[in-house]
């Protein structure tokens, strides 16, 4: 198996743990369609990027306006999603962080990743950089909209979720965690829901719907790593 060979060449890869993942729908999709992937490190990045794109696409297709909340490399959060009312005013704010497999929330100078202090810090950066050369997705909100979002977050008028995307032989296991503040700079996570998705043999409407989003997200992710 080509990916197992890549794993054996990488000192950070555990062959026994990786063998289970290699039979999953996501890994098999990459093996079949993108033979040019030759690095185990790239493979891990692909899985992480895929998880982010999958979650953002899911919410976009369900009526949310979402942007990537990352800045200066990997700082920030994966998704800032809002819903507006008929007059265009912001009604609901959802801040998302996706993690592939068993990755944990990180630590930063502002505190624990997804803590209120870190979210406010990220929103301040995004607000003050709307006119600079940035990811065009982050320009979907104006400076005034960022300020409105910032004020709502300060008043605790928002929600935040950690969504863990795990590869299974049949497809995906999606774990949804509610994130609650534990002080200004810390958080606690509470498991809210688990969704098992069969992508190899999708039968339910949910399986078929998520498979279409997953394939779209994987194709977009892999374009980054396979373009000449």
PDB file of C-alpha atoms in Angstrom:
ATOM      1  CA  UNK A   1       0.000   0.000   0.000  1.00  0.00           C
ATOM      2  CA  UNK A   2       1.488   3.326  -1.118  1.00  0.00           C
ATOM      3  CA  UNK A   3       0.331   5.323   1.914  1.00  0.00           C
ATOM      4  CA  UNK A   4       1.587   2.693   4.341  1.00  0.00           C
ATOM      5  CA  UNK A   5       4.967   2.974   2.606  1.00  0.00           C
ATOM      6  CA  UNK A   6       4.864   6.752   3.138  1.00  0.00           C
ATOM      7  CA  UNK A   7       4.021   6.145   6.781  1.00  0.00           C
ATOM      8  CA  UNK A   8       6.953   3.778   7.267  1.00  0.00           C
ATOM      9  CA  UNK A   9       9.294   6.452   5.886  1.00  0.00           C
ATOM     10  CA  UNK A  10       8.066   9.032   8.414  1.00  0.00           C
ATOM     11  CA  UNK A  11       9.337   8.734  11.983  1.00  0.00           C
ATOM     12  CA  UNK A  12       6.220  10.518  13.307  1.00  0.00           C
ATOM     13  CA  UNK A  13       3.824   7.954  11.839  1.00  0.00           C
ATOM     14  CA  UNK A  14       2.628   4.945  13.861  1.00  0.00           C
ATOM     15  CA  UNK A  15       2.090   2.139  11.272  1.00  0.00           C
ATOM     16  CA  UNK A  16      -0.353   0.200  13.466  1.00  0.00           C
ATOM     17  CA  UNK A  17      -2.640   3.189  14.031  1.00  0.00           C
ATOM     18  CA  UNK A  18      -2.276   4.348  10.453  1.00  0.00           C
ATOM     19  CA  UNK A  19      -3.260   0.955   9.007  1.00  0.00           C
ATOM     20  CA  UNK A  20      -6.825   1.408  10.296  1.00  0.00           C
ATOM     21  CA  UNK A  21      -7.118   4.900   8.813  1.00  0.00           C
ATOM     22  CA  UNK A  22      -5.737   3.807   5.430  1.00  0.00           C
ATOM     23  CA  UNK A  23      -8.872   1.726   4.807  1.00  0.00           C
ATOM     24  CA  UNK A  24     -11.241   4.614   5.472  1.00  0.00           C
ATOM     25  CA  UNK A  25     -13.344   6.273   2.776  1.00  0.00           C
ATOM     26  CA  UNK A  26     -11.351   9.538   2.881  1.00  0.00           C
ATOM     27  CA  UNK A  27      -7.936   7.886   2.507  1.00  0.00           C
ATOM     28  CA  UNK A  28      -9.168   5.508  -0.178  1.00  0.00           C
ATOM     29  CA  UNK A  29     -10.658   8.422  -2.112  1.00  0.00           C
ATOM     30  CA  UNK A  30      -7.254  10.145  -2.107  1.00  0.00           C
ATOM     31  CA  UNK A  31      -5.431   6.947  -3.088  1.00  0.00           C
ATOM     32  CA  UNK A  32      -7.734   6.340  -6.070  1.00  0.00           C
ATOM     33  CA  UNK A  33      -7.924   9.867  -7.400  1.00  0.00           C
ATOM     34  CA  UNK A  34      -4.639  11.569  -6.459  1.00  0.00           C
ATOM     35  CA  UNK A  35      -1.637   9.243  -6.889  1.00  0.00           C
ATOM     36  CA  UNK A  36       0.664  12.290  -6.989  1.00  0.00           C
ATOM     37  CA  UNK A  37       0.413  12.740  -3.188  1.00  0.00           C
ATOM     38  CA  UNK A  38       3.846  11.489  -2.112  1.00  0.00           C
ATOM     39  CA  UNK A  39       4.308  12.909   1.389  1.00  0.00           C
ATOM     40  CA  UNK A  40       2.830  11.655   4.654  1.00  0.00           C
ATOM     41  CA  UNK A  41       3.098  15.199   5.999  1.00  0.00           C
ATOM     42  CA  UNK A  42       1.019  16.490   3.074  1.00  0.00           C
ATOM     43  CA  UNK A  43      -1.495  13.725   3.697  1.00  0.00           C
ATOM     44  CA  UNK A  44      -1.996  14.876   7.293  1.00  0.00           C
ATOM     45  CA  UNK A  45      -2.392  18.476   6.148  1.00  0.00           C
ATOM     46  CA  UNK A  46      -4.925  17.396   3.536  1.00  0.00           C
ATOM     47  CA  UNK A  47      -7.028  15.610   6.163  1.00  0.00           C
ATOM     48  CA  UNK A  48      -6.943  18.683   8.425  1.00  0.00           C
ATOM     49  CA  UNK A  49      -7.803  21.100   5.604  1.00  0.00           C
ATOM     50  CA  UNK A  50     -10.568  18.784   4.410  1.00  0.00           C
ATOM     51  CA  UNK A  51     -12.177  18.797   7.868  1.00  0.00           C
ATOM     52  CA  UNK A  52     -12.221  22.604   7.877  1.00  0.00           C
ATOM     53  CA  UNK A  53     -13.701  22.889   4.376  1.00  0.00           C
ATOM     54  CA  UNK A  54     -16.311  20.218   5.042  1.00  0.00           C
ATOM     55  CA  UNK A  55     -17.674  22.001   8.103  1.00  0.00           C
ATOM     56  CA  UNK A  56     -17.715  25.465   6.509  1.00  0.00           C
ATOM     57  CA  UNK A  57     -19.419  24.140   3.367  1.00  0.00           C
ATOM     58  CA  UNK A  58     -22.061  22.364   5.436  1.00  0.00           C
ATOM     59  CA  UNK A  59     -23.069  25.568   7.200  1.00  0.00           C
ATOM     60  CA  UNK A  60     -22.915  27.651   4.022  1.00  0.00           C
ATOM     61  CA  UNK A  61     -25.313  25.262   2.319  1.00  0.00           C
ATOM     62  CA  UNK A  62     -27.655  25.641   5.287  1.00  0.00           C
ATOM     63  CA  UNK A  63     -28.083  29.389   5.030  1.00  0.00           C
ATOM     64  CA  UNK A  64     -25.086  30.749   6.929  1.00  0.00           C
ATOM     65  CA  UNK A  65     -22.643  33.344   5.604  1.00  0.00           C
ATOM     66  CA  UNK A  66     -19.195  32.049   6.611  1.00  0.00           C
ATOM     67  CA  UNK A  67     -15.594  33.179   6.392  1.00  0.00           C
ATOM     68  CA  UNK A  68     -12.268  31.665   7.354  1.00  0.00           C
ATOM     69  CA  UNK A  69     -11.166  33.124  10.690  1.00  0.00           C
ATOM     70  CA  UNK A  70      -7.464  32.306  10.364  1.00  0.00           C
ATOM     71  CA  UNK A  71      -4.693  34.916  10.303  1.00  0.00           C
ATOM     72  CA  UNK A  72      -0.878  34.884  10.339  1.00  0.00           C
ATOM     73  CA  UNK A  73      -0.617  31.217   9.514  1.00  0.00           C
ATOM     74  CA  UNK A  74      -2.776  29.085  11.776  1.00  0.00           C
ATOM     75  CA  UNK A  75      -3.906  31.627  14.389  1.00  0.00           C
ATOM     76  CA  UNK A  76      -7.611  32.272  14.974  1.00  0.00           C
ATOM     77  CA  UNK A  77     -10.478  29.878  14.333  1.00  0.00           C
ATOM     78  CA  UNK A  78     -11.738  27.925  11.341  1.00  0.00           C
ATOM     79  CA  UNK A  79     -15.088  29.570  10.746  1.00  0.00           C
ATOM     80  CA  UNK A  80     -17.059  32.698  11.547  1.00  0.00           C
ATOM     81  CA  UNK A  81     -20.656  32.162  10.431  1.00  0.00           C
ATOM     82  CA  UNK A  82     -23.573  34.580  10.726  1.00  0.00           C
ATOM     83  CA  UNK A  83     -27.243  34.674   9.851  1.00  0.00           C
ATOM     84  CA  UNK A  84     -29.002  37.947   9.087  1.00  0.00           C
ATOM     85  CA  UNK A  85     -32.643  38.959   9.220  1.00  0.00           C
ATOM     86  CA  UNK A  86     -34.741  40.363   6.377  1.00  0.00           C
ATOM     87  CA  UNK A  87     -33.273  43.867   6.992  1.00  0.00           C
ATOM     88  CA  UNK A  88     -29.688  42.612   6.889  1.00  0.00           C
ATOM     89  CA  UNK A  89     -29.007  42.892  10.618  1.00  0.00           C
ATOM     90  CA  UNK A  90     -27.018  40.098  12.231  1.00  0.00           C
ATOM     91  CA  UNK A  91     -29.293  37.734  14.161  1.00  0.00           C
ATOM     92  CA  UNK A  92     -27.082  34.768  14.967  1.00  0.00           C
ATOM     93  CA  UNK A  93     -23.330  34.211  15.272  1.00  0.00           C
ATOM     94  CA  UNK A  94     -21.656  30.808  15.258  1.00  0.00           C
ATOM     95  CA  UNK A  95     -17.901  30.421  15.686  1.00  0.00           C
ATOM     96  CA  UNK A  96     -16.470  27.081  14.608  1.00  0.00           C
ATOM     97  CA  UNK A  97     -13.301  25.115  15.121  1.00  0.00           C
ATOM     98  CA  UNK A  98     -12.867  21.804  13.323  1.00  0.00           C
ATOM     99  CA  UNK A  99     -10.366  19.147  14.316  1.00  0.00           C
ATOM    100  CA  UNK A 100      -9.370  16.061  12.387  1.00  0.00           C
ATOM    101  CA  UNK A 101      -9.339  12.793  14.316  1.00  0.00           C
ATOM    102  CA  UNK A 102      -8.286  13.421  17.958  1.00  0.00           C
ATOM    103  CA  UNK A 103      -6.491  16.771  17.650  1.00  0.00           C
ATOM    104  CA  UNK A 104      -6.918  19.018  20.686  1.00  0.00           C
ATOM    105  CA  UNK A 105      -7.645  22.718  21.102  1.00  0.00           C
ATOM    106  CA  UNK A 106      -4.367  24.598  21.259  1.00  0.00           C
ATOM    107  CA  UNK A 107      -2.924  27.241  23.565  1.00  0.00           C
ATOM    108  CA  UNK A 108      -2.073  30.822  22.603  1.00  0.00           C
ATOM    109  CA  UNK A 109      -0.989  34.061  24.275  1.00  0.00           C
ATOM    110  CA  UNK A 110      -4.643  35.076  24.455  1.00  0.00           C
ATOM    111  CA  UNK A 111      -5.541  31.830  26.272  1.00  0.00           C
ATOM    112  CA  UNK A 112      -7.087  28.536  25.227  1.00  0.00           C
ATOM    113  CA  UNK A 113      -8.109  28.267  21.589  1.00  0.00           C
ATOM    114  CA  UNK A 114     -11.820  29.237  21.248  1.00  0.00           C
ATOM    115  CA  UNK A 115     -11.826  31.010  24.608  1.00  0.00           C
ATOM    116  CA  UNK A 116     -13.698  34.308  24.657  1.00  0.00           C
ATOM    117  CA  UNK A 117     -10.471  36.303  24.957  1.00  0.00           C
ATOM    118  CA  UNK A 118      -8.971  34.580  21.891  1.00  0.00           C
ATOM    119  CA  UNK A 119     -12.155  35.041  19.849  1.00  0.00           C
ATOM    120  CA  UNK A 120     -12.222  38.765  20.659  1.00  0.00           C
ATOM    121  CA  UNK A 121      -8.516  39.042  19.807  1.00  0.00           C
ATOM    122  CA  UNK A 122      -9.095  37.330  16.426  1.00  0.00           C
ATOM    123  CA  UNK A 123     -12.090  39.528  15.580  1.00  0.00           C
ATOM    124  CA  UNK A 124     -10.029  42.651  16.320  1.00  0.00           C
ATOM    125  CA  UNK A 125      -7.365  41.457  13.866  1.00  0.00           C
ATOM    126  CA  UNK A 126      -9.941  40.640  11.177  1.00  0.00           C
ATOM    127  CA  UNK A 127     -11.711  43.985  11.633  1.00  0.00           C
ATOM    128  CA  UNK A 128      -8.547  46.038  11.242  1.00  0.00           C
ATOM    129  CA  UNK A 129      -7.326  44.114   8.216  1.00  0.00           C
ATOM    130  CA  UNK A 130     -10.404  44.235   5.989  1.00  0.00           C
ATOM    131  CA  UNK A 131      -8.768  46.730   3.606  1.00  0.00           C
ATOM    132  CA  UNK A 132      -5.442  44.931   3.311  1.00  0.00           C
ATOM    133  CA  UNK A 133      -4.505  42.166   0.924  1.00  0.00           C
ATOM    134  CA  UNK A 134      -6.092  39.191   2.659  1.00  0.00           C
ATOM    135  CA  UNK A 135      -8.007  36.044   1.885  1.00  0.00           C
ATOM    136  CA  UNK A 136     -10.939  37.424  -0.132  1.00  0.00           C
ATOM    137  CA  UNK A 137     -13.344  35.359   1.962  1.00  0.00           C
ATOM    138  CA  UNK A 138     -12.486  37.452   5.004  1.00  0.00           C
ATOM    139  CA  UNK A 139     -13.606  40.571   3.114  1.00  0.00           C
ATOM    140  CA  UNK A 140     -17.192  39.309   2.961  1.00  0.00           C
ATOM    141  CA  UNK A 141     -17.775  41.355   6.115  1.00  0.00           C
ATOM    142  CA  UNK A 142     -17.209  45.105   6.303  1.00  0.00           C
ATOM    143  CA  UNK A 143     -15.404  46.799   9.162  1.00  0.00           C
ATOM    144  CA  UNK A 144     -18.801  47.872  10.558  1.00  0.00           C
ATOM    145  CA  UNK A 145     -20.082  44.288  10.405  1.00  0.00           C
ATOM    146  CA  UNK A 146     -16.985  43.045  12.222  1.00  0.00           C
ATOM    147  CA  UNK A 147     -17.609  45.696  14.876  1.00  0.00           C
ATOM    148  CA  UNK A 148     -21.227  44.548  15.257  1.00  0.00           C
ATOM    149  CA  UNK A 149     -20.064  40.935  15.574  1.00  0.00           C
ATOM    150  CA  UNK A 150     -17.434  41.985  18.106  1.00  0.00           C
ATOM    151  CA  UNK A 151     -19.972  43.812  20.283  1.00  0.00           C
ATOM    152  CA  UNK A 152     -22.345  40.828  20.214  1.00  0.00           C
ATOM    153  CA  UNK A 153     -19.541  38.480  21.255  1.00  0.00           C
ATOM    154  CA  UNK A 154     -18.595  40.768  24.137  1.00  0.00           C
ATOM    155  CA  UNK A 155     -22.247  40.591  25.284  1.00  0.00           C
ATOM    156  CA  UNK A 156     -22.187  36.773  24.932  1.00  0.00           C
ATOM    157  CA  UNK A 157     -24.703  36.906  22.064  1.00  0.00           C
ATOM    158  CA  UNK A 158     -23.045  34.111  20.112  1.00  0.00           C
ATOM    159  CA  UNK A 159     -22.484  30.354  20.034  1.00  0.00           C
ATOM    160  CA  UNK A 160     -19.338  28.320  19.467  1.00  0.00           C
ATOM    161  CA  UNK A 161     -18.766  24.704  18.578  1.00  0.00           C
ATOM    162  CA  UNK A 162     -15.878  22.276  18.229  1.00  0.00           C
ATOM    163  CA  UNK A 163     -16.534  19.772  15.456  1.00  0.00           C
ATOM    164  CA  UNK A 164     -14.301  16.729  15.361  1.00  0.00           C
ATOM    165  CA  UNK A 165     -14.188  14.866  12.025  1.00  0.00           C
ATOM    166  CA  UNK A 166     -12.981  11.271  12.263  1.00  0.00           C
ATOM    167  CA  UNK A 167     -12.332   8.876   9.396  1.00  0.00           C
ATOM    168  CA  UNK A 168     -14.049   5.483   9.518  1.00  0.00           C
ATOM    169  CA  UNK A 169     -14.045   2.564   7.104  1.00  0.00           C
ATOM    170  CA  UNK A 170     -17.617   3.391   6.093  1.00  0.00           C
ATOM    171  CA  UNK A 171     -17.160   7.165   5.923  1.00  0.00           C
ATOM    172  CA  UNK A 172     -17.062   9.739   8.702  1.00  0.00           C
ATOM    173  CA  UNK A 173     -17.849  10.065  12.360  1.00  0.00           C
ATOM    174  CA  UNK A 174     -18.679  13.684  13.181  1.00  0.00           C
ATOM    175  CA  UNK A 175     -18.617  14.655  16.870  1.00  0.00           C
ATOM    176  CA  UNK A 176     -20.131  18.001  17.833  1.00  0.00           C
ATOM    177  CA  UNK A 177     -19.088  19.668  21.078  1.00  0.00           C
ATOM    178  CA  UNK A 178     -20.625  22.710  22.709  1.00  0.00           C
ATOM    179  CA  UNK A 179     -17.901  25.043  23.957  1.00  0.00           C
ATOM    180  CA  UNK A 180     -18.531  26.916  27.199  1.00  0.00           C
ATOM    181  CA  UNK A 181     -16.305  29.551  28.755  1.00  0.00           C
ATOM    182  CA  UNK A 182     -14.455  28.594  31.909  1.00  0.00           C
ATOM    183  CA  UNK A 183     -13.239  32.055  32.766  1.00  0.00           C
ATOM    184  CA  UNK A 184     -12.121  34.545  30.128  1.00  0.00           C
ATOM    185  CA  UNK A 185      -9.165  32.523  28.855  1.00  0.00           C
ATOM    186  CA  UNK A 186     -10.254  28.933  29.277  1.00  0.00           C
ATOM    187  CA  UNK A 187     -13.028  26.674  27.968  1.00  0.00           C
ATOM    188  CA  UNK A 188     -14.722  23.368  28.607  1.00  0.00           C
ATOM    189  CA  UNK A 189     -16.247  21.148  25.932  1.00  0.00           C
ATOM    190  CA  UNK A 190     -19.499  19.190  26.245  1.00  0.00           C
ATOM    191  CA  UNK A 191     -20.340  16.496  23.699  1.00  0.00           C
ATOM    192  CA  UNK A 192     -23.627  17.460  22.061  1.00  0.00           C
ATOM    193  CA  UNK A 193     -24.116  15.026  19.196  1.00  0.00           C
ATOM    194  CA  UNK A 194     -22.464  12.259  17.164  1.00  0.00           C
ATOM    195  CA  UNK A 195     -23.285  11.723  13.493  1.00  0.00           C
ATOM    196  CA  UNK A 196     -22.148   8.548  11.742  1.00  0.00           C
ATOM    197  CA  UNK A 197     -22.116   8.980   7.968  1.00  0.00           C
ATOM    198  CA  UNK A 198     -21.881   6.083   5.535  1.00  0.00           C
ATOM    199  CA  UNK A 199     -20.101   7.381   2.443  1.00  0.00           C
ATOM    200  CA  UNK A 200     -19.147   4.032   0.908  1.00  0.00           C
ATOM    201  CA  UNK A 201     -22.780   2.926   0.590  1.00  0.00           C
ATOM    202  CA  UNK A 202     -24.922   6.000   1.288  1.00  0.00           C
ATOM    203  CA  UNK A 203     -28.549   5.033   1.853  1.00  0.00           C
ATOM    204  CA  UNK A 204     -30.159   7.814   3.864  1.00  0.00           C
ATOM    205  CA  UNK A 205     -30.733  11.364   2.614  1.00  0.00           C
ATOM    206  CA  UNK A 206     -28.251  12.550   5.242  1.00  0.00           C
ATOM    207  CA  UNK A 207     -25.536  10.188   3.971  1.00  0.00           C
ATOM    208  CA  UNK A 208     -26.059  11.255   0.356  1.00  0.00           C
ATOM    209  CA  UNK A 209     -26.186  14.947   1.260  1.00  0.00           C
ATOM    210  CA  UNK A 210     -22.987  14.863   3.317  1.00  0.00           C
ATOM    211  CA  UNK A 211     -21.217  12.727   0.685  1.00  0.00           C
ATOM    212  CA  UNK A 212     -21.843  15.388  -1.960  1.00  0.00           C
ATOM    213  CA  UNK A 213     -20.402  18.046   0.350  1.00  0.00           C
ATOM    214  CA  UNK A 214     -17.467  15.815   1.359  1.00  0.00           C
ATOM    215  CA  UNK A 215     -16.487  15.115  -2.254  1.00  0.00           C
ATOM    216  CA  UNK A 216     -16.667  18.807  -3.095  1.00  0.00           C
ATOM    217  CA  UNK A 217     -14.573  19.728  -0.047  1.00  0.00           C
ATOM    218  CA  UNK A 218     -11.975  17.036  -0.804  1.00  0.00           C
ATOM    219  CA  UNK A 219     -11.593  18.109  -4.436  1.00  0.00           C
ATOM    220  CA  UNK A 220     -11.063  21.743  -3.435  1.00  0.00           C
ATOM    221  CA  UNK A 221      -8.588  20.766  -0.721  1.00  0.00           C
ATOM    222  CA  UNK A 222      -6.573  18.501  -2.986  1.00  0.00           C
ATOM    223  CA  UNK A 223      -6.265  21.168  -5.667  1.00  0.00           C
ATOM    224  CA  UNK A 224      -3.884  23.017  -3.321  1.00  0.00           C
ATOM    225  CA  UNK A 225      -1.543  20.041  -3.159  1.00  0.00           C
ATOM    226  CA  UNK A 226      -1.681  18.776  -6.728  1.00  0.00           C
ATOM    227  CA  UNK A 227      -1.401  21.961  -8.785  1.00  0.00           C
ATOM    228  CA  UNK A 228       1.925  22.165 -10.680  1.00  0.00           C
TER     229      UNK A 228
END
